[in-house]
PDB file of C-alpha atoms in Angstrom:
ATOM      1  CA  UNK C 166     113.716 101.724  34.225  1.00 37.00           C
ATOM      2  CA  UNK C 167     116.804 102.719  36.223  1.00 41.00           C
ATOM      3  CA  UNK C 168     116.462 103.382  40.016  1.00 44.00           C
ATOM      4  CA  UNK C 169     113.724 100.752  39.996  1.00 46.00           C
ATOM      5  CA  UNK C 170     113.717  98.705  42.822  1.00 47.00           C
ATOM      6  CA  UNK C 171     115.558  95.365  41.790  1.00 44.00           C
ATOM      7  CA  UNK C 172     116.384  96.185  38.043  1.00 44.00           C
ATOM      8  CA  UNK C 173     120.070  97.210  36.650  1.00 48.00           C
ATOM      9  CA  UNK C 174     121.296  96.870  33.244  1.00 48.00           C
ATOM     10  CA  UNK C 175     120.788  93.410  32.577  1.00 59.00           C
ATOM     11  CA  UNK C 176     117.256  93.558  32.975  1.00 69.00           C
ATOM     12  CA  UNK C 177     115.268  91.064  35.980  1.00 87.00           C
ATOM     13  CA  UNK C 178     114.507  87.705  35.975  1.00 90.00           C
ATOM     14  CA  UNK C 179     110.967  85.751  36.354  1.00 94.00           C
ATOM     15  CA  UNK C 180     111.202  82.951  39.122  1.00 95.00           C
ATOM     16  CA  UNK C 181     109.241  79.826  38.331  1.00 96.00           C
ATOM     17  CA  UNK C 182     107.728  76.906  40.951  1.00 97.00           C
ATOM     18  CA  UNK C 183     105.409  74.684  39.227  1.00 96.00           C
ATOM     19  CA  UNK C 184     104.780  70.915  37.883  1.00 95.00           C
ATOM     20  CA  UNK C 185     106.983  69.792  35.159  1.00 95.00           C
ATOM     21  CA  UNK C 186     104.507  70.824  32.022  1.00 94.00           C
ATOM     22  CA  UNK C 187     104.526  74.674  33.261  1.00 93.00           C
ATOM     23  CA  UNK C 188     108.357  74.793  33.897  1.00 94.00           C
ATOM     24  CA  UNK C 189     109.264  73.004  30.954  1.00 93.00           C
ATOM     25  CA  UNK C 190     106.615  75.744  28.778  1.00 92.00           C
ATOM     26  CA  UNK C 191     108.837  78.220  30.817  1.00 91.00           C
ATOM     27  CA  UNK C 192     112.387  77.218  29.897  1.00 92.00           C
ATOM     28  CA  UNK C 193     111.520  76.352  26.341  1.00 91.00           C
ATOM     29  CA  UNK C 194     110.214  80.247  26.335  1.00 91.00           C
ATOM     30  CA  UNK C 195     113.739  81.114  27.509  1.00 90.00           C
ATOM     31  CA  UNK C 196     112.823  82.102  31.173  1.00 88.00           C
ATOM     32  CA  UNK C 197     115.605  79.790  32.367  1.00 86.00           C
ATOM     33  CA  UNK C 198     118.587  81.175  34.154  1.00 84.00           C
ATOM     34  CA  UNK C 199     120.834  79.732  36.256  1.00 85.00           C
ATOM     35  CA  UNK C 200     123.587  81.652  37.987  1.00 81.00           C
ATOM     36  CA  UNK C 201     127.433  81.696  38.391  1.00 79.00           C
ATOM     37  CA  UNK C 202     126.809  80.426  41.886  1.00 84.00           C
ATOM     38  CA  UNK C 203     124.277  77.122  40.233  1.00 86.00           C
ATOM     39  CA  UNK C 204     121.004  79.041  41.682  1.00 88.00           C
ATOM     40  CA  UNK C 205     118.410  79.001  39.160  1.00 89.00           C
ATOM     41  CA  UNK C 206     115.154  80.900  38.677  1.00 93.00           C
ATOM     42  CA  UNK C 207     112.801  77.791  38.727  1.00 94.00           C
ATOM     43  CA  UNK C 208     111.206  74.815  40.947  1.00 95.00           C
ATOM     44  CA  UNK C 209     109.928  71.808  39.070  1.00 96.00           C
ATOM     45  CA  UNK C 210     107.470  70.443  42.161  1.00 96.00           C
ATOM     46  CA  UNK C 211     106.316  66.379  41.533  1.00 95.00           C
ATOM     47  CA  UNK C 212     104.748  64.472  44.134  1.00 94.00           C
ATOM     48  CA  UNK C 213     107.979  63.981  45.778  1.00 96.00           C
ATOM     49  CA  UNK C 214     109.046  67.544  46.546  1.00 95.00           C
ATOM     50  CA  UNK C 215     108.155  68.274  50.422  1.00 96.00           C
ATOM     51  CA  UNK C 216     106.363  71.154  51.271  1.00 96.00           C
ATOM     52  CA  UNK C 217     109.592  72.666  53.194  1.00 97.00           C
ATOM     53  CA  UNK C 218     111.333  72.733  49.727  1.00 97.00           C
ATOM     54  CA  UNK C 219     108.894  74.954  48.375  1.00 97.00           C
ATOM     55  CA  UNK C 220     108.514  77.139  50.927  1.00 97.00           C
ATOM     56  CA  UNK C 221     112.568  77.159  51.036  1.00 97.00           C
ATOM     57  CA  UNK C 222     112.239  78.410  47.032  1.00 96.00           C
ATOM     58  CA  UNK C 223     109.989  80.412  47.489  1.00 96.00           C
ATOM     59  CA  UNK C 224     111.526  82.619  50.186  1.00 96.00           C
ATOM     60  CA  UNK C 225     114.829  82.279  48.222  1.00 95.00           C
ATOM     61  CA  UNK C 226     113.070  83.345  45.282  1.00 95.00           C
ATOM     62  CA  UNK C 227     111.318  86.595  46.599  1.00 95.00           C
ATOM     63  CA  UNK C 228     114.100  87.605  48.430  1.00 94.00           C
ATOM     64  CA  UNK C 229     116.662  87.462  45.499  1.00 92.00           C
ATOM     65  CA  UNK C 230     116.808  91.156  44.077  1.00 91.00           C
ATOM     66  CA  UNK C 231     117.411  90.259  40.280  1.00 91.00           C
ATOM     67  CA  UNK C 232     113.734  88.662  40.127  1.00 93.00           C
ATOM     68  CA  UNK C 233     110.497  90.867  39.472  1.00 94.00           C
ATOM     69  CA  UNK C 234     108.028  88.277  39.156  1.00 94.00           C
ATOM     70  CA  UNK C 235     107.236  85.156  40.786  1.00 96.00           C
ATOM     71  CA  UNK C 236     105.386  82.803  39.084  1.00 95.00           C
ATOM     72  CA  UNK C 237     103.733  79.684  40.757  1.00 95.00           C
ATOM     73  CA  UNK C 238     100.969  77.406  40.243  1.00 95.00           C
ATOM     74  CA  UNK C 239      97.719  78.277  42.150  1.00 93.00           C
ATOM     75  CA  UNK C 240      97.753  73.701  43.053  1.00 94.00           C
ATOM     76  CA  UNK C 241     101.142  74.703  44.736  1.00 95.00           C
ATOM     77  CA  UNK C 242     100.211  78.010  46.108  1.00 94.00           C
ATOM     78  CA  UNK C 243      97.615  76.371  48.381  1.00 93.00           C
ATOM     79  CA  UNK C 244     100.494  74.043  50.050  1.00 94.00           C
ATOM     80  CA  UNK C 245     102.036  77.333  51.084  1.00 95.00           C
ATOM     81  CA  UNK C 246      99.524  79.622  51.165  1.00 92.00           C
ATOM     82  CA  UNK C 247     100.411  80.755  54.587  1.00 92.00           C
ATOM     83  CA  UNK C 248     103.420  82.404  53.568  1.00 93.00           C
ATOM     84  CA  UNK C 249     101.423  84.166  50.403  1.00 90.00           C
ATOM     85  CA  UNK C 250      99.091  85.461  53.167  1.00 87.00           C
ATOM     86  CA  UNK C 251     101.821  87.392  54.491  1.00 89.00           C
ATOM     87  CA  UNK C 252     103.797  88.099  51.982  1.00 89.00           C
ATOM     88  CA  UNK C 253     103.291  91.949  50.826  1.00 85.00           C
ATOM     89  CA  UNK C 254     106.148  93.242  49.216  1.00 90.00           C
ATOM     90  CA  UNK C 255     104.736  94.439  45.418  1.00 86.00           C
ATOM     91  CA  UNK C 256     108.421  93.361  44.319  1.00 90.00           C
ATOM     92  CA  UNK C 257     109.058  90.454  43.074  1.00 93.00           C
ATOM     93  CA  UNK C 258     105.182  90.031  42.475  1.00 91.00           C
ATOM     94  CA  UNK C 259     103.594  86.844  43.271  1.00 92.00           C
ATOM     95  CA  UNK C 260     101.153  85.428  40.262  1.00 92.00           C
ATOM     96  CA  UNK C 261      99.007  82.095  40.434  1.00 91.00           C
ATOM     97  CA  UNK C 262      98.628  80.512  36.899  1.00 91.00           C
ATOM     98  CA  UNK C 263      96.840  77.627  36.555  1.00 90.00           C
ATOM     99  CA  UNK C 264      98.059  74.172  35.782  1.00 89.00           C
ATOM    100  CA  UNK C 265      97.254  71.639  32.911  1.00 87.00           C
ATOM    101  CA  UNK C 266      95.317  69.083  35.471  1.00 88.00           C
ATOM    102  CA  UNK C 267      94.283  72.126  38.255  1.00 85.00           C
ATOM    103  CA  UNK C 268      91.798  74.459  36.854  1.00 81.00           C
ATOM    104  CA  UNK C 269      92.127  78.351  38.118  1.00 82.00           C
ATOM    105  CA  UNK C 270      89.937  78.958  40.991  1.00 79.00           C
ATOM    106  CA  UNK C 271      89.505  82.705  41.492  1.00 75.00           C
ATOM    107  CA  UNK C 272      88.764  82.682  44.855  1.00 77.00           C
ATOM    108  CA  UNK C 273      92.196  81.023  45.969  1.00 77.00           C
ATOM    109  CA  UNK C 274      94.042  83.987  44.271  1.00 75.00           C
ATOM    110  CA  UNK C 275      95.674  86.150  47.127  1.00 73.00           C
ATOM    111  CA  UNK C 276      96.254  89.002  44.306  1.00 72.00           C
ATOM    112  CA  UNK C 277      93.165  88.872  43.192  1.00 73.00           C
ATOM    113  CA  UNK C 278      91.543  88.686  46.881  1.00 71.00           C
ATOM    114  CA  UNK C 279      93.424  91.873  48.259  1.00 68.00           C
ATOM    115  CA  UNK C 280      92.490  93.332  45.045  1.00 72.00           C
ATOM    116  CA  UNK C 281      88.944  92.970  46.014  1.00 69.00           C
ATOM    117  CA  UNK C 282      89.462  93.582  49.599  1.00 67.00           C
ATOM    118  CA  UNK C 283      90.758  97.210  48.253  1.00 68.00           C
ATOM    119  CA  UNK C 284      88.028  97.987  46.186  1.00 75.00           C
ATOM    120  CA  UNK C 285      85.435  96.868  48.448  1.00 73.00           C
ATOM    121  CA  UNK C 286      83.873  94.096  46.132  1.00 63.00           C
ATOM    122  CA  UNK C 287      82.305  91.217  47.087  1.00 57.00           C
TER     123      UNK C 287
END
Protein backbone atom coordinates (compact mmCIF):
# COMPACT_ATOMS: atom_id res chain seq x y z
CA UNK A 1 0.00 0.00 0.00
CA UNK A 2 2.94 2.43 0.10
CA UNK A 3 3.04 5.37 -2.41
CA UNK A 4 -0.75 5.37 -2.21
CA UNK A 5 -2.16 8.56 -2.25
CA UNK A 6 -2.95 9.49 1.50
CA UNK A 7 -1.71 6.22 3.28
CA UNK A 8 1.76 5.89 5.37
CA UNK A 9 2.54 3.47 7.97
CA UNK A 10 -0.11 3.96 10.30
CA UNK A 11 -2.68 3.06 8.01
CA UNK A 12 -5.88 5.90 7.06
CA UNK A 13 -8.66 6.84 8.85
CA UNK A 14 -12.62 6.68 7.96
CA UNK A 15 -14.34 10.17 8.58
CA UNK A 16 -17.86 9.95 9.93
CA UNK A 17 -20.97 12.76 9.71
CA UNK A 18 -24.14 11.28 10.72
CA UNK A 19 -27.07 11.26 13.53
CA UNK A 20 -26.09 10.04 16.86
CA UNK A 21 -27.21 6.10 16.33
CA UNK A 22 -24.69 5.80 13.18
CA UNK A 23 -21.74 7.61 14.95
CA UNK A 24 -22.17 6.00 18.10
CA UNK A 25 -22.32 2.23 15.87
CA UNK A 26 -19.06 3.86 14.48
CA UNK A 27 -17.03 4.62 17.60
CA UNK A 28 -18.18 1.55 19.44
CA UNK A 29 -16.60 -0.30 16.13
CA UNK A 30 -13.40 1.60 16.96
CA UNK A 31 -13.51 4.12 13.98
CA UNK A 32 -12.97 6.93 16.49
CA UNK A 33 -9.85 9.00 16.37
CA UNK A 34 -9.15 12.11 17.55
CA UNK A 35 -5.85 13.85 16.98
CA UNK A 36 -2.93 15.49 18.92
CA UNK A 37 -4.31 18.78 17.68
CA UNK A 38 -8.36 17.67 19.26
CA UNK A 39 -9.59 17.13 15.42
CA UNK A 40 -11.51 14.07 15.23
CA UNK A 41 -12.71 11.86 12.38
CA UNK A 42 -16.53 12.23 13.09
CA UNK A 43 -19.73 14.69 13.06
CA UNK A 44 -22.63 13.71 15.25
CA UNK A 45 -25.44 16.06 13.24
CA UNK A 46 -28.97 16.58 15.59
CA UNK A 47 -31.46 19.00 14.68
CA UNK A 48 -29.39 21.70 16.01
CA UNK A 49 -26.26 21.45 13.88
CA UNK A 50 -26.53 24.25 10.98
CA UNK A 51 -26.00 23.34 7.64
CA UNK A 52 -22.61 25.56 7.51
CA UNK A 53 -21.19 23.11 10.16
CA UNK A 54 -21.53 20.31 7.99
CA UNK A 55 -20.44 21.61 5.07
CA UNK A 56 -17.37 23.08 7.29
CA UNK A 57 -16.72 19.03 8.25
CA UNK A 58 -17.10 17.95 5.43
CA UNK A 59 -14.55 20.01 3.51
CA UNK A 60 -12.24 19.55 6.57
CA UNK A 61 -12.81 16.01 6.32
CA UNK A 62 -12.02 15.39 2.53
CA UNK A 63 -9.29 17.56 2.53
CA UNK A 64 -7.40 15.94 5.52
CA UNK A 65 -4.83 13.42 3.86
CA UNK A 66 -4.89 10.65 6.67
CA UNK A 67 -8.70 9.84 5.73
CA UNK A 68 -9.67 7.38 2.77
CA UNK A 69 -13.23 7.20 3.25
CA UNK A 70 -15.91 9.48 4.06
CA UNK A 71 -18.82 8.22 5.41
CA UNK A 72 -22.15 10.24 5.72
CA UNK A 73 -25.72 9.67 5.92
CA UNK A 74 -27.63 9.92 2.57
CA UNK A 75 -30.64 12.36 5.16
CA UNK A 76 -27.46 14.61 5.58
CA UNK A 77 -26.01 14.30 2.19
CA UNK A 78 -29.10 15.98 0.69
CA UNK A 79 -28.49 19.25 3.02
CA UNK A 80 -25.19 19.48 1.21
CA UNK A 81 -25.58 17.88 -1.76
CA UNK A 82 -24.24 20.74 -3.70
CA UNK A 83 -20.86 20.28 -2.59
CA UNK A 84 -21.14 16.22 -3.32
CA UNK A 85 -22.10 17.36 -6.86
CA UNK A 86 -18.81 18.74 -7.25
CA UNK A 87 -16.80 16.98 -5.36
CA UNK A 88 -14.63 14.41 -7.62
CA UNK A 89 -11.59 13.52 -6.07
CA UNK A 90 -11.79 9.31 -5.78
CA UNK A 91 -9.70 9.99 -2.45
CA UNK A 92 -11.11 10.17 0.45
CA UNK A 93 -14.29 8.49 -1.16
CA UNK A 94 -17.60 9.79 -0.34
CA UNK A 95 -20.30 6.86 0.71
CA UNK A 96 -24.12 7.48 1.62
CA UNK A 97 -25.37 4.86 4.20
CA UNK A 98 -28.60 4.99 5.27
CA UNK A 99 -29.94 5.98 8.62
CA UNK A 100 -32.16 4.12 11.26
CA UNK A 101 -35.35 6.61 10.59
CA UNK A 102 -34.18 7.58 6.62
CA UNK A 103 -34.49 4.68 4.37
CA UNK A 104 -31.71 4.49 1.36
CA UNK A 105 -33.02 6.02 -1.70
CA UNK A 106 -30.89 4.96 -4.67
CA UNK A 107 -31.53 7.64 -6.74
CA UNK A 108 -30.07 10.37 -4.25
CA UNK A 109 -26.69 8.45 -4.33
CA UNK A 110 -24.10 10.71 -6.26
CA UNK A 111 -21.73 7.43 -6.42
CA UNK A 112 -24.11 5.46 -7.53
CA UNK A 113 -25.54 8.18 -10.14
CA UNK A 114 -22.05 8.87 -11.87
CA UNK A 115 -21.73 5.23 -11.77
CA UNK A 116 -24.66 5.00 -14.01
CA UNK A 117 -23.94 8.07 -15.90
CA UNK A 118 -20.55 6.03 -16.90
CA UNK A 119 -22.05 3.03 -17.93
CA UNK A 120 -24.79 4.52 -19.77
CA UNK A 121 -27.74 2.98 -17.67
CA UNK A 122 -30.83 4.31 -17.13
Amino acid sequence: MAGQAGADDRGSLLAVIGDEDTVTGFLLAGVGNVDLRRKSNFLVVTEKTSVKAIEEAFKEFTNREDIAIVMINQYIANMIRHLLKNYLKPIPAVLEVPSKDNPYDPNQDSILTRVQHMLGAQ
